[in-house]
XYZ file of C-alpha atoms in Angstrom:
782
model
C -101.947 -16.709 -106.355
C -99.366 -19.403 -105.589
C -97.010 -16.739 -104.350
C -99.685 -15.374 -102.011
C -100.333 -18.878 -100.625
C -96.597 -19.331 -100.074
C -96.402 -16.112 -98.014
C -99.397 -17.224 -95.928
C -97.836 -20.626 -95.233
C -94.605 -18.966 -94.119
C -96.539 -16.620 -91.807
C -98.425 -19.529 -90.230
C -95.177 -21.455 -89.732
C -93.494 -18.466 -88.053
C -96.533 -17.971 -85.787
C -96.503 -21.621 -84.726
C -92.765 -21.514 -84.147
C -93.025 -18.415 -81.964
C -95.912 -19.971 -80.056
C -94.026 -23.217 -79.412
C -90.925 -21.271 -78.390
C -93.021 -19.138 -75.993
C -94.551 -22.299 -74.502
C -91.125 -23.800 -74.032
C -89.974 -20.602 -72.325
C -92.924 -20.761 -69.931
C -92.250 -24.408 -69.211
C -88.542 -23.751 -68.804
C -89.137 -20.789 -66.447
C -91.498 -22.691 -64.169
C -89.299 -25.768 -64.309
C -86.397 -23.676 -63.027
C -88.664 -22.453 -60.209
C -89.386 -26.042 -59.170
C -85.680 -26.880 -59.221
C -85.015 -23.846 -57.006
C -87.703 -25.128 -54.637
C -85.934 -28.508 -54.584
C -82.672 -26.776 -53.661
C -84.225 -24.563 -50.947
C -85.889 -27.638 -49.405
C -82.437 -29.205 -49.108
C -83.067 -31.878 -51.763
C -85.595 -34.044 -49.917
C -85.745 -37.674 -51.017
C -89.255 -37.218 -52.359
C -87.914 -34.814 -55.009
C -85.033 -37.055 -56.119
C -86.665 -37.582 -59.505
C -86.491 -33.892 -60.410
C -83.687 -32.718 -62.670
C -83.127 -30.277 -65.521
C -84.673 -32.633 -68.102
C -87.848 -33.435 -66.163
C -91.118 -32.739 -67.982
C -92.921 -31.512 -64.877
C -96.326 -31.186 -66.494
C -96.332 -34.784 -67.668
C -94.901 -36.679 -64.708
C -96.971 -39.409 -63.127
C -98.546 -38.216 -59.860
C -98.192 -40.153 -56.605
C -99.581 -39.633 -53.089
C -96.497 -37.671 -52.050
C -95.708 -35.634 -55.127
C -98.008 -34.185 -57.764
C -97.609 -31.366 -60.278
C -100.676 -30.364 -62.289
C -100.534 -28.006 -65.247
C -103.101 -26.207 -67.345
C -102.048 -24.701 -70.651
C -98.382 -25.156 -69.757
C -98.741 -23.316 -66.451
C -98.479 -25.006 -63.053
C -101.782 -24.786 -61.188
C -101.309 -27.418 -58.472
C -98.243 -28.396 -56.454
C -98.403 -31.143 -53.804
C -95.254 -32.064 -51.860
C -95.734 -34.283 -48.794
C -92.634 -35.340 -46.882
C -92.105 -38.029 -44.278
C -94.061 -37.674 -41.047
C -91.933 -36.146 -38.301
C -89.502 -34.550 -40.751
C -86.840 -32.521 -38.877
C -86.321 -28.790 -39.237
C -84.659 -27.598 -42.385
C -81.076 -26.333 -41.864
C -80.348 -23.077 -40.114
C -79.681 -21.286 -43.412
C -83.221 -21.982 -44.605
C -85.242 -18.823 -45.209
C -88.999 -19.131 -45.452
C -89.083 -15.646 -46.989
C -86.864 -16.795 -49.859
C -88.907 -19.970 -50.185
C -92.201 -18.108 -50.532
C -90.594 -15.568 -52.869
C -89.695 -18.481 -55.136
C -93.198 -19.951 -54.866
C -94.860 -16.751 -56.080
C -93.003 -17.266 -59.351
C -95.810 -19.736 -60.050
C -98.546 -17.080 -60.337
C -101.298 -19.407 -61.495
C -101.120 -21.759 -58.518
C -104.570 -22.673 -57.261
C -103.702 -25.579 -54.987
C -100.571 -25.638 -52.802
C -99.772 -28.514 -50.418
C -96.511 -28.412 -48.438
C -96.759 -30.980 -45.643
C -94.055 -32.404 -43.327
C -91.148 -30.657 -45.019
C -89.457 -29.117 -41.966
C -90.444 -25.572 -42.954
C -89.829 -23.134 -40.111
C -90.379 -19.480 -39.447
C -93.352 -17.116 -39.460
C -95.771 -17.603 -42.341
C -94.842 -14.776 -44.763
C -97.609 -12.447 -45.860
C -96.220 -12.411 -49.394
C -97.892 -15.766 -50.023
C -100.887 -13.541 -50.776
C -99.116 -12.755 -54.061
C -100.646 -15.985 -55.359
C -103.989 -14.336 -56.169
C -105.567 -17.499 -57.644
C -104.883 -19.622 -54.568
C -107.908 -21.709 -53.591
C -106.362 -24.358 -51.319
C -103.402 -23.917 -48.960
C -102.158 -26.787 -46.770
C -98.917 -26.290 -44.807
C -99.569 -28.691 -41.944
C -96.974 -30.627 -39.898
C -94.223 -28.038 -40.157
C -92.741 -25.560 -37.677
C -94.497 -22.334 -38.595
C -94.919 -19.855 -35.765
C -96.206 -16.362 -34.928
C -99.617 -15.069 -35.980
C -101.462 -15.516 -39.273
C -100.417 -12.484 -41.377
C -103.208 -10.067 -42.283
C -101.971 -10.022 -45.890
C -103.724 -13.352 -46.371
C -107.065 -11.551 -46.161
C -106.594 -10.520 -49.793
C -106.909 -14.145 -50.962
C -110.571 -13.778 -51.847
C -110.679 -17.096 -53.731
C -109.391 -19.185 -50.812
C -111.593 -22.203 -50.108
C -109.357 -24.372 -47.884
C -106.840 -23.291 -45.250
C -105.045 -26.058 -43.311
C -102.202 -25.201 -40.898
C -102.471 -28.184 -38.539
C -99.619 -29.276 -36.289
C -97.488 -26.134 -36.306
C -96.693 -23.528 -33.670
C -98.839 -20.709 -35.028
C -99.944 -18.471 -32.170
C -101.956 -15.386 -31.318
C -105.683 -14.873 -31.569
C -107.777 -15.981 -34.504
C -108.047 -12.855 -36.710
C -111.346 -11.032 -36.983
C -110.981 -10.681 -40.753
C -111.709 -14.337 -41.496
C -114.905 -13.316 -43.255
C -112.600 -11.924 -45.959
C -112.717 -15.507 -47.280
C -116.352 -15.680 -48.458
C -115.743 -19.001 -50.248
C -113.958 -20.720 -47.353
C -115.227 -24.271 -46.816
C -112.423 -25.813 -44.695
C -110.608 -24.075 -41.837
C -108.333 -26.471 -39.931
C -105.861 -25.099 -37.365
C -105.448 -28.103 -35.062
C -102.458 -28.585 -32.755
C -101.136 -25.052 -32.686
C -100.711 -22.380 -30.009
C -103.670 -20.125 -30.762
C -105.304 -18.451 -27.802
C -108.041 -15.969 -26.959
C -111.711 -16.187 -27.806
C -113.167 -16.927 -31.224
C -114.155 -13.921 -33.373
C -117.813 -13.406 -34.234
C -116.778 -13.127 -37.888
C -116.753 -16.945 -38.008
C -120.533 -16.844 -38.189
C -120.286 -15.016 -41.543
C -118.549 -17.893 -43.325
C -121.723 -19.170 -44.947
C -119.943 -21.841 -47.004
C -117.926 -23.316 -44.139
C -118.193 -27.120 -43.930
C -115.250 -28.004 -41.657
C -114.078 -26.012 -38.626
C -111.271 -27.812 -36.744
C -109.591 -25.891 -33.903
C -108.680 -28.707 -31.508
C -105.581 -28.802 -29.277
C -105.076 -25.067 -28.906
C -105.577 -22.593 -26.058
C -108.856 -20.974 -27.053
C -111.272 -20.100 -24.286
C -114.610 -18.438 -23.613
C -117.965 -18.772 -25.289
C -118.206 -20.205 -28.790
C -119.870 -17.608 -31.046
C -123.311 -18.327 -32.466
C -122.672 -20.713 -35.396
C -126.321 -21.550 -36.084
C -126.179 -19.468 -39.281
C -123.552 -21.842 -40.733
C -126.106 -24.097 -42.369
C -123.447 -25.991 -44.322
C -121.246 -26.822 -41.314
C -120.724 -30.580 -41.096
C -117.605 -30.988 -38.917
C -116.911 -29.011 -35.738
C -113.838 -30.088 -33.753
C -113.026 -27.971 -30.675
C -111.331 -30.690 -28.590
C -108.799 -29.818 -25.890
C -109.303 -26.092 -25.414
C -111.019 -24.129 -22.637
C -114.349 -23.309 -24.259
C -117.454 -22.974 -22.134
C -119.524 -22.986 -20.092
C -122.472 -22.666 -22.517
C -123.146 -25.368 -25.122
C -122.572 -23.709 -28.529
C -125.459 -22.726 -30.789
C -125.087 -24.817 -33.935
C -126.877 -25.725 -37.129
C -128.572 -29.102 -37.412
C -126.589 -30.496 -40.359
C -123.559 -31.497 -38.310
C -122.058 -34.889 -39.072
C -119.202 -34.762 -36.524
C -119.302 -32.764 -33.288
C -116.286 -32.941 -30.949
C -116.308 -30.799 -27.794
C -114.250 -33.064 -25.509
C -111.686 -31.772 -22.982
C -113.133 -28.301 -22.549
C -114.970 -26.453 -19.770
C -118.567 -26.880 -20.851
C -120.693 -27.357 -17.764
C -124.308 -26.595 -18.661
C -126.796 -29.175 -19.848
C -126.960 -30.764 -23.292
C -129.703 -28.858 -25.156
C -132.679 -30.811 -26.439
C -132.056 -29.737 -30.045
C -128.980 -31.984 -30.214
C -131.416 -34.886 -30.433
C -132.636 -33.405 -33.718
C -129.228 -33.478 -35.430
C -130.383 -36.191 -37.812
C -127.171 -36.161 -39.848
C -124.979 -36.644 -36.783
C -122.631 -39.644 -36.924
C -120.019 -38.859 -34.273
C -120.618 -37.044 -30.987
C -117.856 -36.562 -28.402
C -118.681 -34.492 -25.301
C -116.330 -36.358 -22.938
C -114.178 -34.865 -20.187
C -116.199 -31.735 -19.559
C -118.488 -30.841 -16.660
C -121.860 -31.270 -18.347
C -124.736 -31.570 -15.918
C -128.414 -32.388 -16.321
C -130.037 -35.365 -18.007
C -128.427 -37.442 -20.726
C -130.826 -37.321 -23.728
C -131.653 -41.006 -24.519
C -132.821 -39.997 -27.993
C -129.170 -39.560 -28.967
C -128.864 -43.349 -29.034
C -131.516 -43.636 -31.717
C -130.415 -40.888 -34.094
C -130.695 -42.254 -37.602
C -127.033 -41.831 -38.647
C -125.235 -42.029 -35.289
C -122.268 -44.430 -35.055
C -120.177 -42.980 -32.170
C -121.225 -41.415 -28.837
C -118.835 -40.465 -26.043
C -120.113 -38.529 -23.016
C -117.706 -40.023 -20.446
C -116.371 -38.078 -17.455
C -119.172 -35.593 -16.952
C -121.945 -35.199 -14.360
C -124.856 -36.272 -16.547
C -127.887 -37.693 -14.782
C -131.138 -39.280 -15.935
C -132.518 -42.768 -16.256
C -132.135 -45.339 -19.026
C -134.659 -48.074 -19.798
C -134.246 -51.585 -21.137
C -136.621 -50.961 -24.039
C -134.738 -47.871 -25.223
C -134.123 -48.097 -28.985
C -130.727 -47.603 -30.643
C -129.562 -46.793 -34.128
C -128.684 -49.863 -36.182
C -125.343 -48.242 -37.107
C -124.280 -47.421 -33.555
C -120.821 -48.978 -33.000
C -119.299 -47.204 -29.984
C -120.919 -45.784 -26.834
C -119.099 -44.508 -23.749
C -121.304 -43.384 -20.854
C -118.602 -43.937 -18.209
C -118.170 -41.840 -15.069
C -121.510 -40.059 -15.007
C -124.519 -40.226 -12.663
C -126.875 -42.233 -14.871
C -129.338 -44.643 -13.278
C -131.873 -47.193 -14.518
C -131.233 -50.180 -16.756
C -128.771 -50.535 -19.590
C -130.843 -50.708 -22.811
C -130.940 -54.165 -24.353
C -129.901 -52.687 -27.662
C -126.553 -51.749 -26.065
C -126.027 -55.258 -24.736
C -126.138 -56.777 -28.200
C -123.065 -58.742 -29.258
C -123.079 -56.863 -32.557
C -121.975 -53.653 -30.827
C -118.233 -53.077 -31.159
C -117.772 -51.376 -27.799
C -120.090 -50.157 -25.048
C -118.617 -48.619 -21.870
C -120.697 -47.548 -18.882
C -118.547 -47.996 -15.747
C -118.819 -45.526 -12.896
C -122.584 -44.945 -13.113
C -125.400 -46.383 -10.997
C -127.010 -48.709 -13.526
C -128.849 -51.833 -12.426
C -126.350 -54.209 -13.998
C -123.570 -56.222 -12.382
C -120.889 -55.265 -14.858
C -118.215 -52.597 -15.280
C -118.043 -51.419 -11.650
C -121.381 -49.747 -11.022
C -121.873 -47.539 -7.966
C -124.812 -47.851 -5.568
C -127.721 -45.627 -6.556
C -127.126 -43.429 -3.492
C -123.769 -42.414 -5.011
C -125.441 -40.820 -8.022
C -128.112 -39.140 -5.929
C -125.628 -37.600 -3.532
C -123.274 -36.557 -6.302
C -126.175 -34.942 -8.148
C -127.054 -33.030 -5.000
C -123.424 -31.976 -4.660
C -123.324 -30.400 -8.123
C -126.737 -28.824 -7.705
C -128.725 -31.110 -10.008
C -132.277 -31.494 -8.725
C -135.296 -32.634 -10.643
C -138.215 -30.263 -10.838
C -140.337 -32.706 -8.865
C -137.891 -32.658 -5.975
C -137.668 -28.889 -6.037
C -141.454 -28.519 -5.955
C -141.878 -31.032 -3.155
C -139.134 -29.368 -1.135
C -140.693 -25.934 -1.637
C -144.110 -27.198 -0.540
C -142.608 -28.758 2.555
C -140.899 -25.525 3.520
C -144.085 -23.493 3.056
C -146.154 -25.959 5.107
C -143.652 -26.014 7.914
C -143.450 -22.243 7.850
C -147.231 -21.901 8.237
C -147.502 -24.519 10.990
C -144.434 -23.946 13.017
C -142.880 -20.645 11.922
C -139.306 -20.254 12.891
C -139.249 -23.388 15.049
C -140.543 -25.478 12.176
C -137.852 -24.050 9.892
C -135.153 -25.019 12.351
C -136.626 -28.509 12.612
C -136.623 -28.823 8.812
C -132.957 -27.854 8.632
C -132.163 -30.417 11.314
C -134.120 -33.085 9.446
C -132.319 -32.376 6.194
C -128.980 -32.571 7.963
C -129.847 -35.924 9.527
C -130.830 -37.320 6.127
C -127.573 -36.139 4.536
C -125.583 -37.461 7.469
C -127.340 -40.827 7.293
C -126.561 -41.197 3.594
C -123.014 -40.085 4.241
C -122.653 -42.580 7.101
C -123.562 -45.435 4.757
C -120.471 -44.624 2.767
C -118.205 -44.565 5.788
C -117.367 -48.223 5.289
C -115.884 -47.311 1.890
C -113.909 -44.297 2.922
C -111.384 -44.096 5.744
C -112.253 -41.206 8.063
C -111.025 -40.166 11.451
C -113.132 -40.347 14.569
C -112.527 -36.666 15.190
C -113.813 -35.620 11.773
C -116.873 -37.846 12.061
C -117.769 -36.320 15.382
C -117.134 -32.691 14.608
C -117.892 -32.205 10.936
C -121.480 -31.152 11.482
C -121.080 -27.495 12.353
C -119.989 -24.904 9.816
C -119.111 -27.607 7.264
C -120.361 -27.252 3.662
C -122.896 -29.931 2.814
C -121.559 -30.019 -0.739
C -118.152 -30.996 0.554
C -119.682 -33.713 2.715
C -121.692 -35.269 -0.061
C -119.223 -34.974 -2.947
C -118.489 -38.627 -3.590
C -115.624 -37.746 -5.927
C -113.450 -37.611 -2.826
C -114.533 -41.125 -1.898
C -113.584 -42.642 -5.220
C -110.278 -40.780 -5.261
C -109.379 -42.037 -1.792
C -110.328 -45.590 -2.730
C -108.155 -45.435 -5.838
C -105.166 -44.232 -3.859
C -105.518 -47.016 -1.314
C -103.728 -49.290 -3.749
C -100.662 -47.015 -3.709
C -99.633 -48.221 -0.253
C -100.465 -44.975 1.532
C -101.910 -45.734 4.999
C -105.399 -44.515 5.783
C -105.629 -40.983 7.134
C -106.211 -40.964 10.891
C -106.029 -38.931 14.075
C -102.773 -39.258 16.037
C -102.510 -38.753 19.777
C -99.953 -36.319 21.121
C -98.395 -39.189 23.092
C -97.778 -41.117 19.851
C -95.972 -38.180 18.280
C -93.923 -37.462 21.389
C -92.832 -41.082 21.496
C -92.015 -41.061 17.778
C -89.768 -37.978 18.135
C -88.369 -38.631 21.621
C -90.377 -35.700 22.961
C -89.479 -33.605 19.899
C -85.793 -33.884 20.665
C -83.391 -31.693 18.709
C -81.974 -34.832 17.087
C -85.337 -35.279 15.344
C -85.476 -31.674 14.154
C -85.304 -31.339 10.337
C -85.823 -27.635 9.775
C -88.102 -24.652 10.115
C -89.874 -22.490 7.575
C -92.916 -20.280 7.090
C -95.111 -23.360 7.466
C -93.837 -24.428 10.871
C -91.157 -26.677 12.322
C -90.448 -30.097 10.793
C -89.431 -33.222 12.739
C -88.625 -36.750 11.708
C -90.345 -39.441 13.727
C -90.565 -43.215 13.857
C -93.905 -44.805 14.681
C -94.408 -47.998 16.661
C -94.781 -50.015 13.455
C -91.274 -48.944 12.427
C -92.297 -46.569 9.634
C -90.747 -43.118 9.451
C -92.886 -39.991 9.171
C -92.337 -36.253 8.822
C -94.222 -34.182 11.404
C -94.989 -30.510 10.875
C -95.724 -28.483 14.000
C -97.714 -25.287 13.546
C -98.165 -22.916 16.493
C -101.408 -20.959 16.518
C -101.179 -17.187 16.793
C -104.904 -16.744 17.367
C -107.515 -18.469 19.440
C -109.587 -21.041 17.510
C -111.488 -24.127 18.520
C -110.863 -27.469 16.845
C -114.157 -27.009 15.042
C -112.802 -24.022 13.137
C -110.218 -26.250 11.475
C -112.355 -29.207 10.488
C -113.108 -28.251 6.898
C -109.382 -27.649 6.329
C -108.515 -30.978 7.933
C -111.039 -32.719 5.678
C -109.383 -31.191 2.622
C -105.892 -32.107 3.802
C -107.015 -35.688 4.397
C -107.860 -35.890 0.679
C -104.515 -34.548 -0.535
C -103.254 -38.054 -1.165
C -101.623 -38.878 -4.467
C -98.748 -40.905 -5.861
C -96.865 -37.688 -6.683
C -97.509 -35.772 -3.456
C -95.946 -36.185 -0.041
C -99.330 -37.231 1.307
C -100.782 -36.394 4.705
C -101.200 -39.415 6.984
C -102.998 -37.730 9.865
C -103.158 -34.881 12.319
C -103.201 -34.075 16.029
C -104.560 -31.069 17.949
C -102.930 -29.821 21.134
C -105.362 -27.637 23.114
C -105.160 -25.219 26.035
C -106.800 -26.553 29.193
C -108.564 -23.336 30.182
C -110.641 -22.672 27.033
C -109.943 -25.751 24.863
C -108.683 -23.558 22.029
C -105.971 -24.986 19.797
C -102.397 -24.202 20.778
C -100.587 -26.357 18.199
C -101.539 -28.482 15.194
C -99.366 -31.407 14.144
C -99.642 -32.688 10.578
C -98.105 -36.098 9.876
C -96.744 -36.825 6.374
C -94.899 -39.553 4.501
C -91.146 -39.411 5.026
C -89.037 -39.580 1.859
C -85.291 -39.745 2.607
C -83.938 -40.007 -0.945
C -83.182 -36.327 -1.489
C -84.544 -33.565 -3.687
C -84.915 -33.683 -7.453
C -82.190 -31.044 -7.698
C -79.768 -33.269 -5.788
C -80.247 -35.939 -8.479
C -79.784 -33.541 -11.383
C -77.736 -30.428 -10.802
C -75.845 -30.937 -7.538
C -72.466 -32.624 -7.725
C -72.737 -35.967 -5.961
C -70.845 -39.204 -6.037
C -73.928 -41.156 -7.101
C -75.068 -41.385 -10.691
C -77.330 -38.661 -12.042
C -80.786 -39.361 -13.442
C -80.755 -40.467 -17.056
C -82.947 -38.773 -19.661
C -85.826 -41.240 -19.417
C -85.889 -40.851 -15.633
C -85.853 -37.072 -15.937
C -88.915 -37.198 -18.172
C -90.598 -39.542 -15.696
C -89.823 -37.101 -12.867
C -91.250 -34.194 -14.888
C -94.403 -36.211 -15.589
C -94.703 -36.965 -11.877
C -94.458 -33.292 -10.903
C -97.033 -32.332 -13.563
C -99.408 -35.031 -12.317
C -99.005 -33.807 -8.759
C -99.840 -30.253 -9.860
C -102.810 -31.510 -11.868
C -104.196 -33.350 -8.834
C -103.785 -30.280 -6.632
C -105.740 -28.234 -9.174
C -108.510 -30.671 -10.047
C -108.403 -33.722 -7.770
C -110.190 -32.061 -4.884
C -112.675 -29.264 -4.476
C -111.740 -26.455 -4.135
C -108.413 -26.794 -5.941
C -105.100 -26.118 -4.223
C -102.653 -23.845 -6.011
C -99.051 -24.231 -4.896
C -97.394 -20.844 -4.850
C -93.697 -20.591 -5.722
C -93.115 -24.283 -6.392
C -89.383 -24.988 -6.706
C -87.271 -27.956 -7.746
C -86.155 -28.290 -4.122
C -89.806 -28.889 -3.219
C -89.720 -32.147 -5.198
C -88.380 -35.292 -3.514
C -87.618 -38.705 -5.009
C -88.605 -41.869 -3.192
C -86.720 -45.178 -3.228
C -88.168 -45.959 -6.680
C -87.246 -42.502 -8.027
C -90.910 -41.465 -8.072
C -91.180 -37.675 -7.878
C -93.267 -36.310 -4.996
C -94.116 -32.673 -4.304
C -93.349 -32.034 -0.646
C -94.281 -28.370 -0.241
C -97.650 -27.198 -1.435
C -100.143 -24.602 -0.325
C -102.040 -26.457 2.400
C -105.296 -24.640 3.200
C -104.596 -24.861 6.920
C -101.324 -22.990 6.548
C -102.655 -19.917 4.761
C -100.765 -16.815 5.755
C -104.024 -15.007 6.434
C -105.077 -16.927 9.532
C -108.181 -14.779 9.703
C -109.720 -16.921 6.965
C -109.663 -20.045 9.113
C -113.140 -21.238 9.925
C -114.829 -19.492 7.000
C -116.670 -21.311 4.261
C -114.717 -22.826 1.401
C -115.720 -21.520 -1.993
C -117.212 -23.957 -4.410
C -114.965 -25.277 -7.120
C -117.842 -24.845 -9.539
C -118.188 -21.109 -8.905
C -119.319 -19.124 -11.927
C -118.177 -15.819 -10.434
C -116.003 -14.307 -13.201
C -113.513 -12.892 -10.693
C -113.130 -16.287 -8.980
C -112.739 -18.103 -12.298
C -110.192 -15.572 -13.533
C -108.230 -15.847 -10.288
C -108.126 -19.648 -10.532
C -106.989 -19.484 -14.160
C -104.265 -17.022 -13.193
C -103.126 -19.192 -10.271
C -103.033 -22.254 -12.516
C -100.813 -20.465 -15.011
C -98.490 -19.306 -12.192
C -97.976 -22.957 -11.286
C -97.358 -23.758 -14.956
C -94.609 -21.101 -15.019
C -93.009 -22.539 -11.872
C -93.135 -25.976 -13.487
C -91.386 -24.499 -16.529
C -88.508 -23.341 -14.319
C -88.222 -26.858 -12.857
C -88.291 -28.346 -16.367
C -85.580 -25.923 -17.487
C -83.253 -27.123 -14.714
C -84.061 -30.749 -15.585
C -82.958 -30.044 -19.172
C -79.825 -27.951 -18.633
C -78.678 -29.759 -15.484
C -77.459 -26.725 -13.546
C -79.045 -24.741 -10.690
C -81.006 -21.636 -11.678
C -80.330 -18.790 -9.262
C -82.254 -15.840 -10.705
C -85.179 -14.952 -12.954
C -82.755 -13.212 -15.305
C -80.886 -16.502 -15.744
C -84.204 -18.249 -16.457
C -85.085 -15.663 -19.138
C -81.685 -15.928 -20.814
C -81.780 -19.729 -20.901
C -85.374 -19.715 -22.156
C -84.392 -17.486 -25.107
C -81.441 -19.737 -25.915
C -83.689 -22.768 -25.673
C -86.216 -21.199 -28.046
C -83.506 -20.419 -30.572
C -82.169 -23.972 -30.438
C -85.629 -25.465 -31.052
C -85.807 -23.933 -34.512
C -82.142 -24.628 -35.190
C -80.512 -28.021 -35.725
C -79.981 -31.060 -33.520
C -76.447 -30.013 -32.593
C -77.720 -26.684 -31.244
C -80.340 -28.464 -29.156
C -77.875 -30.933 -27.693
C -75.520 -28.083 -26.788
C -78.180 -26.864 -24.345
C -78.573 -30.173 -22.515
C -76.852 -31.417 -19.390
C -73.633 -33.063 -20.686
C -74.415 -36.111 -18.547
C -77.357 -37.037 -20.784
C -77.017 -35.105 -24.041
C -75.742 -38.117 -26.011
C -78.328 -40.455 -24.541
C -81.572 -38.741 -25.478
C -83.705 -38.857 -28.587
C -83.685 -35.556 -30.483
C -87.475 -35.657 -30.895
C -87.897 -36.292 -27.174
C -85.484 -33.481 -26.354
C -87.175 -31.096 -28.735
C -90.605 -31.849 -27.252
C -89.318 -31.209 -23.721
C -87.782 -27.926 -24.851
C -90.996 -26.819 -26.553
C -93.024 -27.564 -23.426
C -90.512 -25.681 -21.290
C -90.524 -22.577 -23.488
C -94.324 -22.500 -23.629
C -94.569 -22.783 -19.836
C -92.224 -19.798 -19.447
C -94.103 -17.427 -21.753
C -94.535 -13.981 -20.203
C -98.271 -13.745 -20.870
C -100.008 -16.249 -18.549
C -102.841 -16.722 -21.041
C -100.331 -18.037 -23.603
C -99.037 -20.765 -21.305
C -100.357 -24.306 -21.785
C -102.720 -26.072 -19.425
C -101.350 -28.755 -17.113
C -103.231 -31.347 -19.193
C -101.489 -30.171 -22.370
C -98.120 -30.259 -20.591
C -98.802 -33.841 -19.504
C -99.814 -34.953 -22.982
C -96.592 -33.625 -24.493
C -94.365 -34.996 -21.732
C -95.886 -38.443 -22.143
C -95.258 -38.193 -25.879
C -91.617 -37.348 -25.123
C -91.459 -40.389 -22.836
C -92.864 -42.689 -25.519
C -90.412 -41.383 -28.118
C -87.504 -41.849 -25.725
C -88.717 -45.304 -24.736
C -88.588 -46.422 -28.359
C -85.189 -44.860 -29.087
C -82.472 -47.482 -29.424
C -79.751 -45.072 -28.430
C -81.070 -45.209 -24.881
C -81.116 -48.987 -24.566
C -77.833 -49.218 -22.696
C -78.756 -46.643 -20.106
C -79.873 -48.056 -16.790
C -81.243 -46.751 -13.566
C -78.865 -45.513 -10.859
C -80.835 -47.628 -8.399
C -81.635 -50.695 -10.454
C -79.848 -50.794 -13.830
C -81.849 -53.734 -15.115
C -85.229 -52.288 -14.169
C -85.665 -48.682 -15.322
C -88.872 -47.024 -14.129
C -91.975 -47.560 -16.233
C -92.639 -44.441 -18.279
C -96.031 -45.426 -19.674
C -97.989 -43.434 -17.125
C -101.588 -42.388 -17.587
C -103.255 -39.215 -16.447
C -105.379 -39.884 -13.381
């Protein structure tokens, strides 16, 4: 009996020993995997505590590093590096890194943030079959999401924010039936959203902001658990998305939504934050939004919303921030928004009956509403009745009288604004015939012209031929500057001593002055800090039939040379430093943005080159050659109606998008020359340099600096340089749809400027004009 007990005790001891040894082997194996990870990540400071004796499963967690084990197997790994961590060295292989990771087969939660990881996300990460949460944000991952990930059926959270992942969102997303969080912010995704998104029944957070998505948002009303939808800074639209009513945060700002806000939004009783700003929403602003039970934040600024507010309108007790700015809202600001307890309430640029925050006269909102086609049902009905009555009573004659009456009313309202907007006598007299009423009544032009008055640009006016002859000594050859496809250029000096550039365009066909008036009106609005702005015009007519023989356009004169002459041409004067080059790039981008969106219809500048950019005495970049509507090669279009900038015709919209992306490519070529500092003479040279630039971005700092103009390569922040390179490469992508918008280009350039401005290495670098006063780089998008 005792002998039998002895054998049993020995057997139990051996079993325990084997079990402990097996556990130690497991722990040792996974510990070696973590040490390999430390080595592959180039020994980041956050992993300094790891060594061969570390008990990984029993280390104290902290916000940056956590290892969680279950039954001696690692189930969670969180490594969060320093924000803005640079790329890992060139010998880093993300394939090898992921191959090492899959040696932890029981991982359920994996967080690898700000570690400098670079390369395409390997599909073999799907070899972690238990993975439930994957967060690899703030790295340098690129290319598309691999389809292999669709096998991760247990995945609940996927976060890839702030990378360079591109391509379309895959249609197999519904392979993640348990997915609750999908966050892909600040990447390079494009295309439209797949309908499979509507099958993710458990989805709570969908964050796709700061990408290049476009088109209609699929029907998401079936996502009854969706609480956060963030689509900011894409090109979604025009229809407001169909959504469930349990949303807590809804962000649609900086898109292309242009229909009305549906009434059901006022029934989103869980809604706390609503941001619809910087779209083209029309129709009434729903006052009930202010009184939603949970609402704390509302931003509908920079739209075309109409409607009337009342003093007795109620507001939610938790409402902290409201921005109604730059809409067409009338009435009285609700008393609940005037309370001192509100953190911030903005309402400038409307027509409210309050003497605060720069309100417009009520006629402004009415005319603007007419311009964008917003009419109340009452007005439509009354107008229809009037037309029918006049038709019965007076027939055709009555109809003509009605048209004349309507024109007089519009002209009267327009005339009241004349005191606020500088116009020429010729335009005022001749703008009545063949001139779109929408163009006449669009008060956006008025406000833009008023804003630019502070820039020191003289008011647009009509010049007499005698003035121009005197300014150029009868167009003497000494005043001749050059000749191109857009006419002859002369330099002139006006009586007040200011110099101007005068473009002379000879007419090949017979047109009256009236045929040109809508083009002249557009040109008179092409006035911006970063354009060589038009100052006026003059018609020279034949005596026999009064048709136009020549048109003279008068522009600012900027004698300080082209941008190329300050960067890549060998001159005795000092070249632009890095901060000034960024400022010049920002200026060009702002000029392009104004041409596209500052007037209606937009102007797209074909074949923009670095030699088309001049620098003034303060080194402010100004585009001098852009596609003026008057100078269209097809002169047969002169005198025809101008298409509306709000056209919903798919062909027109597609053409405008294509033209915008052509300008973005041309800007990329200019940016490339700004970076490398040498003239670019062929498209092949551009392609070669772009590929080298792309390779250097994912390499090290030394590789990036080797690409830069030697004159500035030691005086620029690496982060600033890298951002400029990334913008340049994205602008030069072959597929136009993959190129960024001008707004996205501006945002990134301004970030590069801020980084450079705070870099101490640049503190000793002064301006070639005024070393003690470098140009201010903190520019804002207008």
